[in-house]
Short mmCIF file of C-alpha atoms in Angstrom, two decimals:
data_model
loop_
_atom_site.label_atom_id
_atom_site.label_comp_id
_atom_site.label_asym_id
_atom_site.label_seq_id
_atom_site.Cartn_x
_atom_site.Cartn_y
_atom_site.Cartn_z
CA VAL I 1 -5.79 15.81 -15.28
CA LEU I 2 -7.98 18.57 -13.69
CA GLY I 3 -9.65 19.44 -16.99
CA HIS I 4 -10.33 15.95 -17.96
CA PRO I 5 -14.26 15.69 -19.11
CA LYS I 6 -14.34 12.09 -16.64
CA TYR I 7 -12.68 13.97 -13.83
CA LYS I 8 -15.08 17.10 -13.90
CA GLU I 9 -18.06 14.78 -13.96
CA SER I 10 -16.90 12.36 -11.66
CA GLN I 11 -18.27 12.72 -7.91
CA ARG I 12 -16.55 9.60 -6.36
CA ILE I 13 -12.73 9.35 -7.08
CA ALA I 14 -10.06 6.75 -6.20
CA ILE I 15 -6.75 7.79 -6.36
CA PHE I 16 -3.27 6.24 -5.22
CA LEU I 17 -0.86 8.18 -2.88
CA SER I 18 2.59 8.58 -4.98
CA MET I 19 5.55 6.49 -4.15
CA PRO I 20 8.65 8.89 -5.10
CA ASP I 21 8.99 7.21 -8.46
CA GLU I 22 5.50 7.72 -9.66
CA ILE I 23 3.39 10.66 -10.78
CA GLN I 24 2.74 12.79 -7.94
CA THR I 25 -0.84 12.77 -6.93
CA GLU I 26 -0.89 15.42 -4.11
CA GLU I 27 -2.39 18.51 -6.46
CA ILE I 28 -5.09 16.21 -7.73
CA ILE I 29 -6.03 14.93 -4.11
CA GLN I 30 -5.97 18.56 -3.04
CA ASP I 31 -8.46 19.82 -6.12
CA ILE I 32 -10.83 16.51 -5.35
CA PHE I 33 -11.50 18.13 -2.09
CA LYS I 34 -11.91 21.77 -3.34
CA GLN I 35 -14.26 20.54 -6.04
CA GLY I 36 -16.24 18.87 -3.18
CA LYS I 37 -15.81 15.49 -4.55
CA GLU I 38 -15.47 12.40 -2.45
CA CYS I 39 -11.58 10.79 -2.34
CA PHE I 40 -11.05 7.20 -1.89
CA ILE I 41 -7.33 5.85 -1.57
CA PRO I 42 -6.05 2.07 -1.40
CA ARG I 43 -5.52 -0.15 1.51
CA TYR I 44 -3.61 -2.98 0.51
CA LYS I 45 -3.77 -6.31 2.48
CA PRO I 46 -0.05 -7.76 2.60
CA GLN I 47 0.35 -11.52 1.52
CA SER I 48 -2.42 -11.27 -0.57
CA ASN I 49 -4.11 -9.47 -3.73
CA HIS I 50 -6.70 -7.78 -1.73
CA MET I 51 -7.26 -3.94 -1.56
CA ASP I 52 -9.88 -1.85 -0.63
CA MET I 53 -10.28 1.63 -1.39
CA LEU I 54 -11.35 3.84 1.85
CA LYS I 55 -12.71 7.44 1.91
CA LEU I 56 -10.15 10.06 2.73
CA LEU I 57 -11.95 12.95 4.89
CA SER I 58 -9.46 15.67 3.68
CA ALA I 59 -5.93 16.32 1.94
CA GLU I 60 -4.73 17.13 5.68
CA ASP I 61 -5.95 13.52 6.77
CA ILE I 62 -3.12 12.07 4.70
CA SER I 63 -0.60 12.92 7.60
CA SER I 64 -2.43 10.53 9.95
CA LEU I 65 -2.02 7.35 7.68
CA ALA I 66 0.17 4.70 8.73
CA LEU I 67 3.66 3.91 6.60
CA THR I 68 3.51 0.42 5.42
CA SER I 69 6.44 -1.85 4.77
CA TRP I 70 6.48 -0.76 1.18
CA ASN I 71 6.69 2.89 2.32
CA ILE I 72 3.18 3.66 1.28
CA LEU I 73 0.89 5.54 3.35
CA GLN I 74 -2.35 3.97 3.76
CA PRO I 75 -5.33 3.56 6.59
CA GLY I 76 -4.16 1.22 9.32
CA ASP I 77 -6.12 -2.24 9.65
CA ASP I 78 -7.72 -0.92 13.16
CA ASP I 79 -9.10 2.09 11.04
CA THR I 80 -12.69 0.74 10.68
CA ALA I 81 -14.42 3.87 10.60
CA ARG I 82 -13.90 4.84 7.22
CA GLU I 83 -16.12 3.98 4.38
CA GLU I 84 -15.23 1.54 1.84
CA ALA I 85 -16.16 2.52 -1.70
CA LEU I 86 -18.02 -0.49 -2.79
CA ALA I 87 -19.85 -0.99 0.75
CA ALA I 88 -21.74 2.26 -0.37
CA GLY I 89 -22.06 4.05 -3.67
CA GLY I 90 -19.13 2.52 -5.92
CA LEU I 91 -16.82 4.73 -7.86
CA ASP I 92 -16.80 6.76 -10.76
CA LEU I 93 -13.25 6.98 -11.39
CA ILE I 94 -9.98 5.23 -10.49
CA PHE I 95 -6.61 6.91 -11.12
CA MET I 96 -4.09 4.14 -11.47
CA PRO I 97 -0.40 3.88 -10.87
CA GLY I 98 1.96 1.42 -13.02
CA LEU I 99 5.31 0.52 -13.82
CA GLY I 100 4.62 0.64 -17.57
CA PHE I 101 1.88 0.82 -20.17
CA ASP I 102 1.25 0.24 -23.76
CA LYS I 103 -1.00 2.03 -26.15
CA LYS I 104 -3.65 -0.67 -26.35
CA GLY I 105 -4.34 -0.06 -22.56
CA ASN I 106 -2.36 -3.04 -20.90
CA ARG I 107 -0.61 -1.96 -17.68
CA LEU I 108 2.08 -3.54 -15.66
CA GLY I 109 1.68 -3.27 -12.32
CA ARG I 110 3.94 -4.29 -9.24
CA GLY I 111 2.49 -7.82 -9.87
CA LYS I 112 0.22 -8.47 -7.17
CA GLY I 113 -2.79 -7.95 -9.25
CA TYR I 114 -4.49 -5.50 -6.43
CA TYR I 115 -5.88 -3.15 -9.12
CA ASP I 116 -7.10 -6.10 -11.50
CA THR I 117 -8.86 -7.70 -8.32
CA TYR I 118 -10.45 -4.71 -7.43
CA LEU I 119 -11.95 -3.83 -10.43
CA GLU I 120 -13.32 -7.26 -10.73
CA ARG I 121 -15.31 -6.56 -7.45
CA CYS I 122 -16.24 -3.19 -9.11
CA MET I 123 -17.86 -4.87 -11.83
CA LYS I 124 -20.18 -6.74 -9.26
CA HIS I 125 -21.22 -3.55 -7.81
CA PRO I 126 -24.68 -2.32 -8.99
CA LYS I 127 -22.88 0.99 -10.29
CA GLY I 128 -20.53 -1.03 -12.42
CA LYS I 129 -16.74 -0.50 -13.36
CA PRO I 130 -15.47 2.72 -12.98
CA TYR I 131 -13.79 4.73 -15.56
CA THR I 132 -9.97 3.92 -15.09
CA ILE I 133 -7.09 6.69 -16.03
CA ALA I 134 -3.35 5.32 -15.61
CA LEU I 135 -0.95 8.14 -14.68
CA ALA I 136 2.43 7.84 -16.44
CA PHE I 137 5.59 9.41 -17.65
CA LYS I 138 6.18 9.24 -21.24
CA GLU I 139 9.03 7.05 -20.63
CA GLN I 140 6.75 4.33 -19.40
CA ILE I 141 4.77 3.83 -22.65
CA CYS I 142 6.13 0.88 -24.37
CA ASP I 143 5.05 -1.08 -27.57
CA SER I 144 3.87 -3.97 -25.23
CA VAL I 145 3.87 -5.01 -21.63
CA PRO I 146 3.24 -8.45 -20.57
CA VAL I 147 -0.28 -9.54 -20.09
CA ALA I 148 -1.82 -12.04 -17.99
CA GLU I 149 -5.31 -13.60 -18.39
CA ASN I 150 -6.83 -11.70 -15.48
CA ASP I 151 -5.44 -8.45 -16.43
CA VAL I 152 -7.87 -5.50 -16.62
CA GLN I 153 -7.18 -3.01 -19.45
CA VAL I 154 -7.47 0.72 -18.16
CA ASP I 155 -9.63 2.97 -20.40
CA GLU I 156 -7.15 5.78 -20.59
CA ILE I 157 -3.58 6.46 -20.07
CA LEU I 158 -2.63 9.91 -19.45
CA TYR I 159 1.11 11.16 -19.90
CA GLU I 160 2.89 14.37 -20.80
CA ASP I 161 2.68 14.78 -24.56
CA CYS I 162 -0.27 12.51 -25.07
#
């Protein structure tokens, strides 16, 4: 990931905070700050498919975040001081999680459509759709995954041995 050309050229990067069964992103987040890039993380709205990408101030800032009912760290609803990526300069790159992927770029998420609806909003931003990279274990690569009409394909899937 750290040597990837899209990562190197990107300045505004959104990345997920890992759940235990996902690729761990802590080192990537540390490198984003080490390289002087801007880091944004998801804040999901429960009972909806709405998600924002909010600016993380430092790698240490993660420890100040609230734990959701899904056991995901994210800025609280009362945290209104953080920059939302689409309210300002948009994003260059989004690292995406998922449960399964196929080699055509289809992604099986957790079923709420958060990333798909966020990418739709990105497409309306003056900067346009950011490049998307899914981070996966090779065991998550399938021949095909179920696809819905509003699913947005990822540009690239990185996994061991790819």
